[in-house]
Amino acid sequence: MSEYLINLQIPIALVRDSLADLDANLHRSISSRCGIGRDCIKGYKILSKSIDARKKRNIKINYQVAAEFSENAEKPAKAEPYKPKPDNYLENLRTSASPVKNPIIVGAGPAGLLAGLVLAETGCDPVILDRGCPVEQRDADIKDFFRTRKLNPESNFLFGEGGAGTYSDGKLYTRVKDPRIKFILKNFVAAGAQEEVLYVKRPHLGSDRLPGIVSNLRKRIISLGGKFRWNAKVTGIIAESGICKGVVLDNGEKLSAPSVLIAPGHSARNFLRTLAGKLDFIPKGFQIGCRIEHPQNFINKMQYGFGQSKPGLGAAEYNMVSRPPESSGVAGATSFCMCPGGEIIPAVNVDGQLSTNGMSRLARNGKFGNAGLIAGCDPSLFSSPFEAFDFLDNLEREAFKTGGGEFTAPGQSGKAFIQGKAELSGTESSYRLGLKPARLDLLLPNRAADALKAALRHFDRVAPGFASSGVLIGIESRVSSPLRFVRNPETLETSAKNLYMAGEGAGFAGGIISAAIDGMKMAEQIIRKKI
């Protein structure tokens, strides 16, 4: 039998409910495209899938597949032989490795987990420390928080197994082109993710599936010799003569290790302050703004031309950018982390502070869709990253106070934000802890507020109704870190030897995939390092 590479275009108008799962029903399209009988098609593998909605009257789903035909089949038309590239990532790493034993990883988010998996797969038996809880307990703590509004500062939407990404849309899209992505996605699928994440253009895992996926990754690491310690809050490093020898826990316990990889996430602000007092770093720009929520039917209509989604499409998403002319003096703004059919959540780890984020389940079937609407903060606006951390903490305290306490979120309709009024078009929202009308435009610094106003006006011209039907909710202040730790360009160590910083908190990533890649890079350096 032979495999051929085939490109398909399927108009959404031809998709019926019975074919809603198009991925499993491509035989007829392959047959028609290649001019070969269906009985000659032995199977196929989807390599890529995307939606082309540029022409709303003719939306298409594009596929690239590797189809397998019987030996006696004629050479298919409009096809070329398929030659898959070998995946030798682990084999190459094992060949070049001189593995150390029991390196320490601090943080069990995407960077820490994937670094731990690579180290475990190569026989290093890593020890992973996390200040929070395993995902099963974390899930119970979050449910209790919604019921009582009492926050567990170490087990919440930000801290615990899987990091902030565990309770998110689980977006796996990145502009980064890296061969490690294949390893990451294959291991997510092996841990319980749907197989389509291997080939859809903008894959996501879903907040309802992520806890199980994270748990299975942990079990895989343990089966390979890794260890996890929960409620193990690291507060410092052990350093001698510029060499990191281990870490210190908040109970005073000292743990020695041949190498230490810290992947704390950018919400571990106090820990980042501590590390910045010991390691070289540079200030970095970061973003702030608000969550904006719309009825999902509005987003569907904006993107597809019809409110109720059709079989094979799912909930629509968007990515929008505002670039005012430089002469205007107004900063640009962009949508960020769009969650179709999703929910706005309180991304908090400190009582008396409020920030928001978004998540959505695998089905993305909620009534609302939300996204961050953010503008950049230049590092020159602050004397140091420490001042930037203080600024963010104060902003979140004001947001909490403006919402009236108990994690109720301040809200303002998009139109009212532009006009400078404390108005809500309605209080119905996916945010479970309630909304209170407020002046978010006054809560944000003037530069950010002006950027968001300009963006709302621009987006409303592009998609009429965007501002009037949208509601801004809370403060989006957990987007990225205001500092980046300096790494040796060759060894990737920090200014302390044997110490590696990875992921979003280190200032080197922005999302699940980019953080995971960064963690893997650090793990590779640890594996190859001669101790």
Coordinates of C-alpha atoms in Angstrom, one line a residue:
M1 CA 0.0 0.0 0.0
S2 CA 1.1 3.6 -0.7
E3 CA 0.5 6.9 1.1
Y4 CA -0.2 10.2 -0.7
L5 CA -0.5 13.8 0.5
I6 CA -3.9 15.2 -0.4
N7 CA -5.4 18.7 0.1
L8 CA -9.2 19.0 0.6
Q9 CA -11.6 21.9 0.7
I10 CA -15.0 21.2 2.1
P11 CA -17.7 23.9 1.9
I12 CA -19.4 24.2 5.3
A13 CA -22.8 24.5 3.4
L14 CA -22.4 20.8 2.5
V15 CA -21.9 19.6 6.1
R16 CA -25.0 18.1 7.8
D17 CA -25.6 17.1 11.4
S18 CA -24.8 13.5 10.5
L19 CA -21.3 14.6 9.3
A20 CA -20.6 17.0 12.2
D21 CA -17.6 14.9 13.0
L22 CA -16.0 15.6 9.6
D23 CA -12.6 14.3 10.7
A24 CA -14.0 10.7 10.7
N25 CA -15.9 11.1 7.5
L26 CA -13.4 12.2 4.8
H27 CA -13.5 9.0 2.6
R28 CA -16.0 10.5 0.1
S29 CA -14.0 13.8 -0.2
I30 CA -10.7 11.9 -0.7
S31 CA -12.3 9.7 -3.3
S32 CA -13.8 12.6 -5.2
R33 CA -10.6 14.6 -5.0
C34 CA -8.4 11.8 -6.3
G35 CA -10.7 10.1 -8.7
I36 CA -10.4 6.8 -7.0
G37 CA -13.1 4.5 -5.7
R38 CA -13.8 4.5 -1.9
D39 CA -13.0 0.8 -1.7
C40 CA -9.4 1.6 -2.6
I41 CA -8.9 3.9 0.4
K42 CA -7.5 1.9 3.2
G43 CA -7.2 4.7 5.7
Y44 CA -6.0 8.3 6.2
K45 CA -4.2 10.4 8.7
I46 CA -5.1 14.1 9.1
L47 CA -2.0 16.3 9.0
S48 CA -3.7 19.7 9.3
K49 CA -7.1 21.3 9.6
S50 CA -8.2 24.9 9.5
I51 CA -11.3 27.0 8.8
D52 CA -11.3 29.6 6.0
A53 CA -14.0 32.1 6.9
R54 CA -12.7 35.0 4.8
K55 CA -15.8 34.7 2.6
K56 CA -18.7 34.3 4.9
R57 CA -21.0 33.1 2.1
N58 CA -18.6 30.3 1.3
I59 CA -16.9 29.2 4.5
K60 CA -14.6 26.2 3.9
I61 CA -12.8 23.7 6.0
N62 CA -9.3 23.0 4.7
Y63 CA -7.6 19.6 5.3
Q64 CA -4.3 18.1 4.4
V65 CA -4.3 14.3 4.8
A66 CA -2.0 11.4 4.2
A67 CA -4.2 8.8 2.6
E68 CA -3.3 5.2 2.2
F69 CA -4.4 3.4 -1.0
S70 CA -4.4 -0.3 -1.9
E71 CA -1.5 -1.5 -4.1
N72 CA -3.7 -2.1 -7.1
A73 CA -5.1 1.4 -7.1
E74 CA -4.2 3.8 -9.8
K75 CA -1.9 6.7 -8.9
P76 CA -4.3 9.3 -7.5
A77 CA -4.8 12.6 -9.3
K78 CA -3.8 15.8 -7.6
A79 CA -1.7 14.0 -5.0
E80 CA 2.0 13.4 -4.3
P81 CA 3.7 10.7 -2.3
Y82 CA 3.8 11.2 1.5
K83 CA 7.1 10.9 3.3
P84 CA 6.8 11.5 7.0
K85 CA 9.7 13.0 8.8
P86 CA 11.2 10.8 11.5
D87 CA 10.7 11.9 15.1
N88 CA 14.0 11.3 16.9
Y89 CA 13.9 13.9 19.6
L90 CA 14.2 11.6 22.7
E91 CA 16.6 9.2 20.9
N92 CA 19.0 12.0 20.0
L93 CA 18.8 13.4 23.5
R94 CA 19.5 10.1 25.2
T95 CA 22.4 9.5 22.9
S96 CA 24.1 12.8 23.8
A97 CA 23.2 12.7 27.5
S98 CA 25.3 12.3 30.6
P99 CA 22.4 12.5 32.9
V100 CA 22.6 13.9 36.4
K101 CA 20.4 12.4 39.1
N102 CA 17.7 14.1 41.1
P103 CA 17.8 17.6 39.7
I104 CA 15.2 19.9 41.3
I105 CA 12.4 21.6 39.4
V106 CA 10.5 24.3 41.2
G107 CA 7.0 24.8 39.8
A108 CA 4.7 22.2 38.2
G109 CA 3.3 24.5 35.4
P110 CA 3.8 23.8 31.7
A111 CA 7.5 24.6 31.8
G112 CA 8.1 22.6 34.9
L113 CA 6.0 19.6 33.9
L114 CA 7.5 19.2 30.4
A115 CA 11.0 19.8 31.7
G116 CA 10.3 17.1 34.3
L117 CA 9.0 14.7 31.6
V118 CA 12.1 15.2 29.5
L119 CA 14.4 14.7 32.5
A120 CA 12.4 11.6 33.6
E121 CA 12.5 10.1 30.1
T122 CA 16.3 10.4 30.0
G123 CA 16.8 8.7 33.4
C124 CA 17.5 11.8 35.6
D125 CA 14.8 11.1 38.2
P126 CA 13.8 14.7 38.8
V127 CA 12.3 16.0 42.0
I128 CA 9.5 18.5 41.3
L129 CA 8.5 20.9 44.0
D130 CA 5.3 22.9 43.9
R131 CA 3.9 25.4 46.5
G132 CA 0.3 24.2 45.7
C133 CA -1.6 20.9 45.6
P134 CA -2.1 18.1 43.2
V135 CA -4.9 18.9 40.7
E136 CA -7.5 16.7 42.5
Q137 CA -7.2 18.8 45.7
R138 CA -6.8 22.0 43.7
D139 CA -10.1 21.3 42.0
A140 CA -11.9 20.9 45.3
D141 CA -10.3 24.1 46.7
I142 CA -11.5 26.1 43.6
K143 CA -15.1 24.7 44.0
D144 CA -14.9 25.7 47.7
F145 CA -13.8 29.2 46.8
F146 CA -16.8 29.7 44.5
R147 CA -19.1 28.5 47.3
T148 CA -17.6 30.5 50.2
R149 CA -15.6 33.2 48.5
K150 CA -12.7 32.3 50.9
L151 CA -9.4 32.0 49.1
N152 CA -6.7 29.5 49.7
P153 CA -3.6 31.5 48.8
E154 CA -1.6 28.4 47.7
S155 CA -4.4 26.4 45.9
N156 CA -6.4 28.5 43.4
F157 CA -6.7 29.4 39.8
L158 CA -3.0 30.4 39.7
F159 CA -1.2 28.0 42.0
G160 CA -1.1 24.3 42.0
E161 CA -0.4 21.4 39.7
G162 CA -0.4 22.5 36.1
G163 CA -0.1 26.2 37.0
A164 CA -2.5 28.8 35.7
G165 CA -2.8 26.9 32.4
T166 CA -4.8 24.1 34.1
Y167 CA -7.8 26.3 34.4
S168 CA -7.8 28.1 31.0
D169 CA -9.0 27.4 27.5
G170 CA -5.8 25.4 27.1
K171 CA -4.8 27.1 23.9
L172 CA -1.9 25.4 22.2
Y173 CA -1.5 27.8 19.4
T174 CA 1.9 29.6 19.1
R175 CA 3.7 31.5 16.4
V176 CA 6.9 29.8 17.5
K177 CA 8.2 27.1 15.1
D178 CA 10.0 24.5 17.1
P179 CA 10.4 20.7 16.6
R180 CA 9.7 20.2 20.3
I181 CA 6.1 21.1 19.7
K182 CA 5.5 17.6 18.2
F183 CA 6.8 16.0 21.4
I184 CA 4.6 18.2 23.6
L185 CA 1.4 17.5 21.6
K186 CA 2.0 13.8 21.4
N187 CA 2.4 13.6 25.1
F188 CA -0.7 15.6 25.7
V189 CA -2.6 13.2 23.6
A190 CA -1.1 10.2 25.4
A191 CA -2.2 11.9 28.6
G192 CA -5.9 12.1 27.5
A193 CA -6.1 15.1 25.1
Q194 CA -8.2 14.7 22.0
E195 CA -6.2 13.6 19.0
E196 CA -7.2 16.7 16.9
V197 CA -4.7 18.8 18.9
L198 CA -2.1 17.1 16.6
Y199 CA -3.4 18.7 13.5
V200 CA -5.9 21.6 14.0
K201 CA -4.5 25.0 13.3
R202 CA -5.6 26.5 16.6
P203 CA -5.9 23.6 19.1
H204 CA -7.1 23.8 22.6
L205 CA -7.5 21.3 25.5
G206 CA -10.4 22.7 27.4
S207 CA -10.6 23.4 31.2
D208 CA -12.7 20.4 31.8
R209 CA -10.1 18.0 30.3
L210 CA -6.9 19.8 31.5
P211 CA -7.0 18.5 35.1
G212 CA -7.0 14.9 33.9
I213 CA -4.3 15.5 31.3
V214 CA -2.1 17.2 34.0
S215 CA -2.7 14.3 36.4
N216 CA -1.7 11.8 33.8
L217 CA 1.5 13.6 32.9
R218 CA 2.4 13.5 36.6
K219 CA 1.7 9.8 36.7
R220 CA 3.9 9.3 33.6
I221 CA 6.8 11.2 35.2
I222 CA 6.5 9.2 38.5
S223 CA 6.4 5.9 36.5
L224 CA 9.8 6.9 35.0
G225 CA 11.4 7.6 38.4
G226 CA 10.4 11.3 39.0
K227 CA 9.1 12.5 42.4
F228 CA 6.7 15.2 43.3
R229 CA 6.4 17.2 46.6
W230 CA 3.3 19.3 47.1
N231 CA 2.9 22.2 49.5
A232 CA 6.6 22.7 49.1
K233 CA 7.0 26.4 48.9
V234 CA 10.5 27.4 47.8
T235 CA 11.6 30.8 49.2
G236 CA 15.2 30.9 48.3
I237 CA 18.3 29.3 46.7
I238 CA 21.4 27.9 48.3
A239 CA 24.4 29.5 46.5
E240 CA 28.1 29.2 47.2
S241 CA 30.8 31.1 45.2
G242 CA 28.3 31.9 42.5
I243 CA 27.1 28.2 42.2
C244 CA 23.6 27.1 43.0
K245 CA 23.7 24.1 45.3
G246 CA 19.9 23.7 46.0
V247 CA 16.9 25.5 47.4
V248 CA 15.3 26.5 50.7
L249 CA 11.7 25.8 51.6
D250 CA 9.5 28.1 53.7
N251 CA 9.8 25.8 56.7
G252 CA 13.6 26.1 56.7
E253 CA 14.3 22.8 55.0
K254 CA 17.3 22.8 52.7
L255 CA 17.4 20.5 49.6
S256 CA 20.6 19.9 47.7
A257 CA 20.7 19.2 44.0
P258 CA 23.3 19.0 41.2
S259 CA 21.1 21.4 39.1
V260 CA 18.0 23.5 39.8
L261 CA 15.4 24.6 37.3
I262 CA 12.9 27.3 38.5
A263 CA 9.7 27.7 36.6
P264 CA 7.6 29.8 39.0
G265 CA 5.0 31.5 36.7
H266 CA 4.7 35.2 36.7
S267 CA 2.1 35.3 39.5
A268 CA 4.7 34.2 42.1
R269 CA 5.6 37.9 42.5
N270 CA 7.2 37.7 46.0
F271 CA 9.4 34.8 44.9
L272 CA 10.4 36.6 41.8
R273 CA 11.3 39.7 43.9
T274 CA 13.5 37.4 46.0
L275 CA 15.3 35.9 43.0
A276 CA 15.8 39.3 41.4
G277 CA 17.7 40.3 44.5
K278 CA 20.2 37.5 43.9
L279 CA 20.3 37.0 40.1
D280 CA 21.0 39.3 37.1
F281 CA 17.9 40.5 35.3
I282 CA 16.7 43.1 32.9
P283 CA 13.4 45.1 33.0
K284 CA 10.8 44.0 30.4
G285 CA 7.6 45.4 29.0
F286 CA 4.3 43.8 30.1
Q287 CA 0.6 44.3 29.4
I288 CA -2.5 45.3 31.3
G289 CA -6.1 45.8 30.4
C290 CA -9.5 44.2 31.0
R291 CA -11.5 41.2 30.0
I292 CA -14.2 41.9 27.5
E293 CA -17.2 39.6 27.2
H294 CA -19.8 39.3 24.4
P295 CA -22.6 36.9 23.7
Q296 CA -21.1 34.1 21.7
N297 CA -23.7 34.5 19.1
F298 CA -22.4 38.0 18.4
I299 CA -18.9 36.6 17.9
N300 CA -20.2 33.9 15.6
K301 CA -22.1 36.4 13.5
M302 CA -19.0 38.7 13.4
Q303 CA -16.8 35.9 12.1
Y304 CA -19.1 33.5 10.3
G305 CA -22.0 35.7 9.3
F306 CA -24.6 33.8 11.3
G307 CA -25.2 33.7 15.1
Q308 CA -25.9 30.0 15.7
S309 CA -22.8 28.0 14.8
K310 CA -23.2 25.2 12.2
P311 CA -22.0 21.6 12.3
G312 CA -18.3 21.2 11.8
L313 CA -17.5 24.8 12.8
G314 CA -17.8 25.2 16.6
A315 CA -17.8 28.5 18.4
A316 CA -16.0 31.3 16.5
E317 CA -13.0 33.1 17.9
Y318 CA -11.2 36.3 17.0
N319 CA -7.9 38.2 17.2
M320 CA -8.1 41.9 16.8
V321 CA -5.4 44.6 16.8
S322 CA -5.5 48.4 17.1
R323 CA -2.6 50.4 15.8
P324 CA -3.4 54.1 16.0
P325 CA -1.1 56.4 14.0
E326 CA 2.1 57.4 15.9
S327 CA 1.2 61.0 15.6
S328 CA -1.9 60.5 17.8
G329 CA 0.2 59.7 20.8
V330 CA -2.2 56.8 21.6
A331 CA -0.8 53.4 22.3
G332 CA -1.8 50.2 20.4
A333 CA -3.9 47.5 22.0
T334 CA -4.8 43.9 21.1
S335 CA -7.2 41.1 22.0
F336 CA -5.5 38.3 23.9
C337 CA -6.3 34.8 25.1
M338 CA -9.7 34.6 23.4
C339 CA -12.0 32.0 25.0
P340 CA -15.0 31.1 22.8
G341 CA -18.1 29.9 24.6
G342 CA -16.0 30.4 27.8
E343 CA -16.1 31.8 31.3
I344 CA -14.3 34.7 33.1
I345 CA -12.6 33.7 36.3
P346 CA -11.0 35.4 39.3
A347 CA -7.2 34.8 38.7
V348 CA -6.2 35.5 42.3
N349 CA -3.8 34.3 44.9
V350 CA -4.0 37.1 47.4
D351 CA -7.1 38.1 49.4
G352 CA -8.0 41.7 48.8
Q353 CA -6.7 41.7 45.2
L354 CA -8.6 41.0 42.0
S355 CA -7.5 40.1 38.5
T356 CA -9.4 38.3 35.8
N357 CA -8.6 35.6 33.2
G358 CA -10.6 33.4 30.9
M359 CA -11.2 29.7 30.5
S360 CA -13.5 27.5 28.4
R361 CA -14.4 23.9 28.2
L362 CA -13.6 21.5 25.4
A363 CA -17.0 22.0 23.8
R364 CA -16.8 25.8 24.0
N365 CA -20.6 25.8 24.3
G366 CA -21.1 28.5 26.8
K367 CA -23.4 31.5 26.2
F368 CA -20.6 34.0 26.3
G369 CA -17.1 34.4 24.8
N370 CA -14.4 36.5 26.3
A371 CA -10.9 37.9 25.6
G372 CA -8.3 40.0 27.2
L373 CA -8.2 43.5 25.8
I374 CA -4.7 44.7 26.7
A375 CA -2.2 47.5 26.1
G376 CA 1.6 47.5 26.7
C377 CA 3.4 49.1 29.6
D378 CA 7.0 50.1 28.7
P379 CA 9.6 49.3 31.3
S380 CA 10.8 52.9 31.2
L381 CA 7.6 53.9 33.0
F382 CA 9.0 52.3 36.2
S383 CA 12.3 52.7 38.1
S384 CA 12.6 49.0 38.4
P385 CA 10.6 45.7 38.0
F386 CA 10.1 45.9 41.8
E387 CA 8.1 49.1 41.2
A388 CA 6.2 47.4 38.4
F389 CA 5.2 44.6 40.8
D390 CA 4.0 47.1 43.3
F391 CA 2.0 48.9 40.6
L392 CA 0.3 45.6 39.6
D393 CA -0.5 44.7 43.2
N394 CA -2.0 48.2 43.9
L395 CA -4.0 48.0 40.7
E396 CA -5.5 44.7 41.8
R397 CA -6.3 46.0 45.3
E398 CA -8.1 48.9 43.7
A399 CA -10.0 46.5 41.4
F400 CA -11.1 44.4 44.4
K401 CA -12.2 47.6 46.3
T402 CA -14.0 49.0 43.3
G403 CA -15.9 45.7 42.9
G404 CA -17.2 46.1 46.5
G405 CA -15.2 43.2 48.0
E406 CA -15.6 39.4 48.1
F407 CA -14.2 39.1 44.6
T408 CA -17.2 40.7 42.9
A409 CA -15.8 42.2 39.7
P410 CA -16.2 45.8 38.6
G411 CA -17.8 46.0 35.2
Q412 CA -18.5 48.6 32.5
S413 CA -20.1 48.3 29.1
G414 CA -17.8 49.0 26.2
K415 CA -19.8 52.0 25.2
A416 CA -19.8 53.4 28.7
F417 CA -16.0 52.8 28.8
I418 CA -15.6 55.1 25.8
Q419 CA -18.0 57.7 27.2
G420 CA -16.6 57.6 30.7
K421 CA -19.8 56.4 32.5
A422 CA -20.3 53.8 35.2
E423 CA -22.9 51.8 33.3
L424 CA -23.6 48.2 32.6
S425 CA -26.0 47.1 29.9
G426 CA -26.9 44.2 32.1
T427 CA -25.5 42.1 34.9
E428 CA -25.8 38.7 33.2
S429 CA -22.3 37.3 32.7
S430 CA -20.2 34.2 32.8
Y431 CA -18.4 35.6 35.8
R432 CA -19.9 33.7 38.7
L433 CA -19.1 36.1 41.6
G434 CA -21.2 38.9 40.2
L435 CA -20.6 42.3 38.6
K436 CA -20.8 45.9 40.0
P437 CA -21.1 48.9 37.7
A438 CA -17.8 50.9 37.9
R439 CA -15.4 53.2 36.0
L440 CA -12.8 50.8 34.8
D441 CA -11.6 53.6 32.5
L442 CA -10.5 55.5 35.6
L443 CA -9.1 52.5 37.3
L444 CA -6.6 51.9 34.5
P445 CA -3.7 54.3 34.0
N446 CA -4.6 57.0 31.5
R447 CA -2.3 55.6 28.8
A448 CA -3.8 52.1 29.0
A449 CA -7.4 53.5 29.2
D450 CA -6.9 55.7 26.1
A451 CA -5.4 52.8 24.2
L452 CA -8.5 50.6 25.1
K453 CA -10.9 53.4 24.1
A454 CA -9.2 53.8 20.7
A455 CA -9.3 50.0 20.3
L456 CA -13.0 49.8 21.1
R457 CA -13.8 52.5 18.6
H458 CA -11.6 50.8 15.9
F459 CA -13.1 47.3 16.6
D460 CA -16.6 48.7 16.5
R461 CA -15.9 50.1 13.0
V462 CA -14.5 46.7 11.9
A463 CA -17.3 44.7 13.6
P464 CA -20.4 47.0 14.3
G465 CA -21.7 46.4 17.8
F466 CA -18.4 45.2 19.3
A467 CA -18.4 48.1 21.8
S468 CA -22.1 48.4 22.5
S469 CA -22.6 44.6 23.0
G470 CA -19.4 44.1 24.9
V471 CA -18.8 44.4 28.7
L472 CA -15.4 45.0 30.2
I473 CA -14.9 43.0 33.4
G474 CA -12.2 43.4 36.0
I475 CA -8.6 44.0 35.4
E476 CA -6.4 41.8 33.2
S477 CA -3.1 42.1 35.1
R478 CA -1.6 38.6 34.9
V479 CA -0.5 38.7 31.3
S480 CA 3.3 38.7 31.5
S481 CA 6.3 39.4 33.8
P482 CA 7.9 42.8 34.1
L483 CA 11.4 41.3 34.2
R484 CA 13.6 38.8 32.4
F485 CA 16.4 36.9 34.1
V486 CA 19.7 37.0 32.3
R487 CA 20.8 33.6 30.9
N488 CA 24.2 32.6 29.5
P489 CA 23.6 32.4 25.7
E490 CA 25.6 29.1 25.5
T491 CA 24.7 27.2 28.7
L492 CA 21.3 29.0 29.5
E493 CA 22.3 29.2 33.1
T494 CA 21.5 32.3 35.1
S495 CA 24.2 34.4 36.8
A496 CA 24.3 31.6 39.3
K497 CA 25.8 28.4 37.8
N498 CA 23.7 25.2 37.8
L499 CA 20.6 27.4 38.2
Y500 CA 18.1 27.7 35.3
M501 CA 15.1 30.0 35.0
A502 CA 12.3 29.0 32.6
G503 CA 8.8 29.9 31.4
E504 CA 6.6 33.0 31.9
G505 CA 7.9 34.0 35.3
A506 CA 11.4 34.0 34.0
G507 CA 10.3 36.4 31.2
F508 CA 10.9 33.9 28.3
A509 CA 7.4 32.6 27.4
G510 CA 3.8 33.6 26.9
G511 CA 1.4 30.6 26.9
I512 CA 1.3 26.9 27.5
I513 CA 3.4 25.8 24.4
S514 CA 6.1 28.5 24.6
A515 CA 6.5 27.9 28.3
A516 CA 6.7 24.1 27.8
I517 CA 9.3 24.6 25.0
D518 CA 11.4 26.8 27.3
G519 CA 11.3 24.3 30.1
M520 CA 12.4 21.5 27.7
K521 CA 15.3 23.7 26.6
M522 CA 16.5 24.0 30.2
A523 CA 16.1 20.3 30.8
E524 CA 18.2 19.6 27.7
Q525 CA 21.0 21.7 29.1
I526 CA 20.8 20.0 32.4
I527 CA 21.0 16.6 30.7
R528 CA 24.0 17.5 28.6
K529 CA 25.9 19.4 31.3
K530 CA 29.1 17.7 32.6
I531 CA 28.9 17.8 36.4

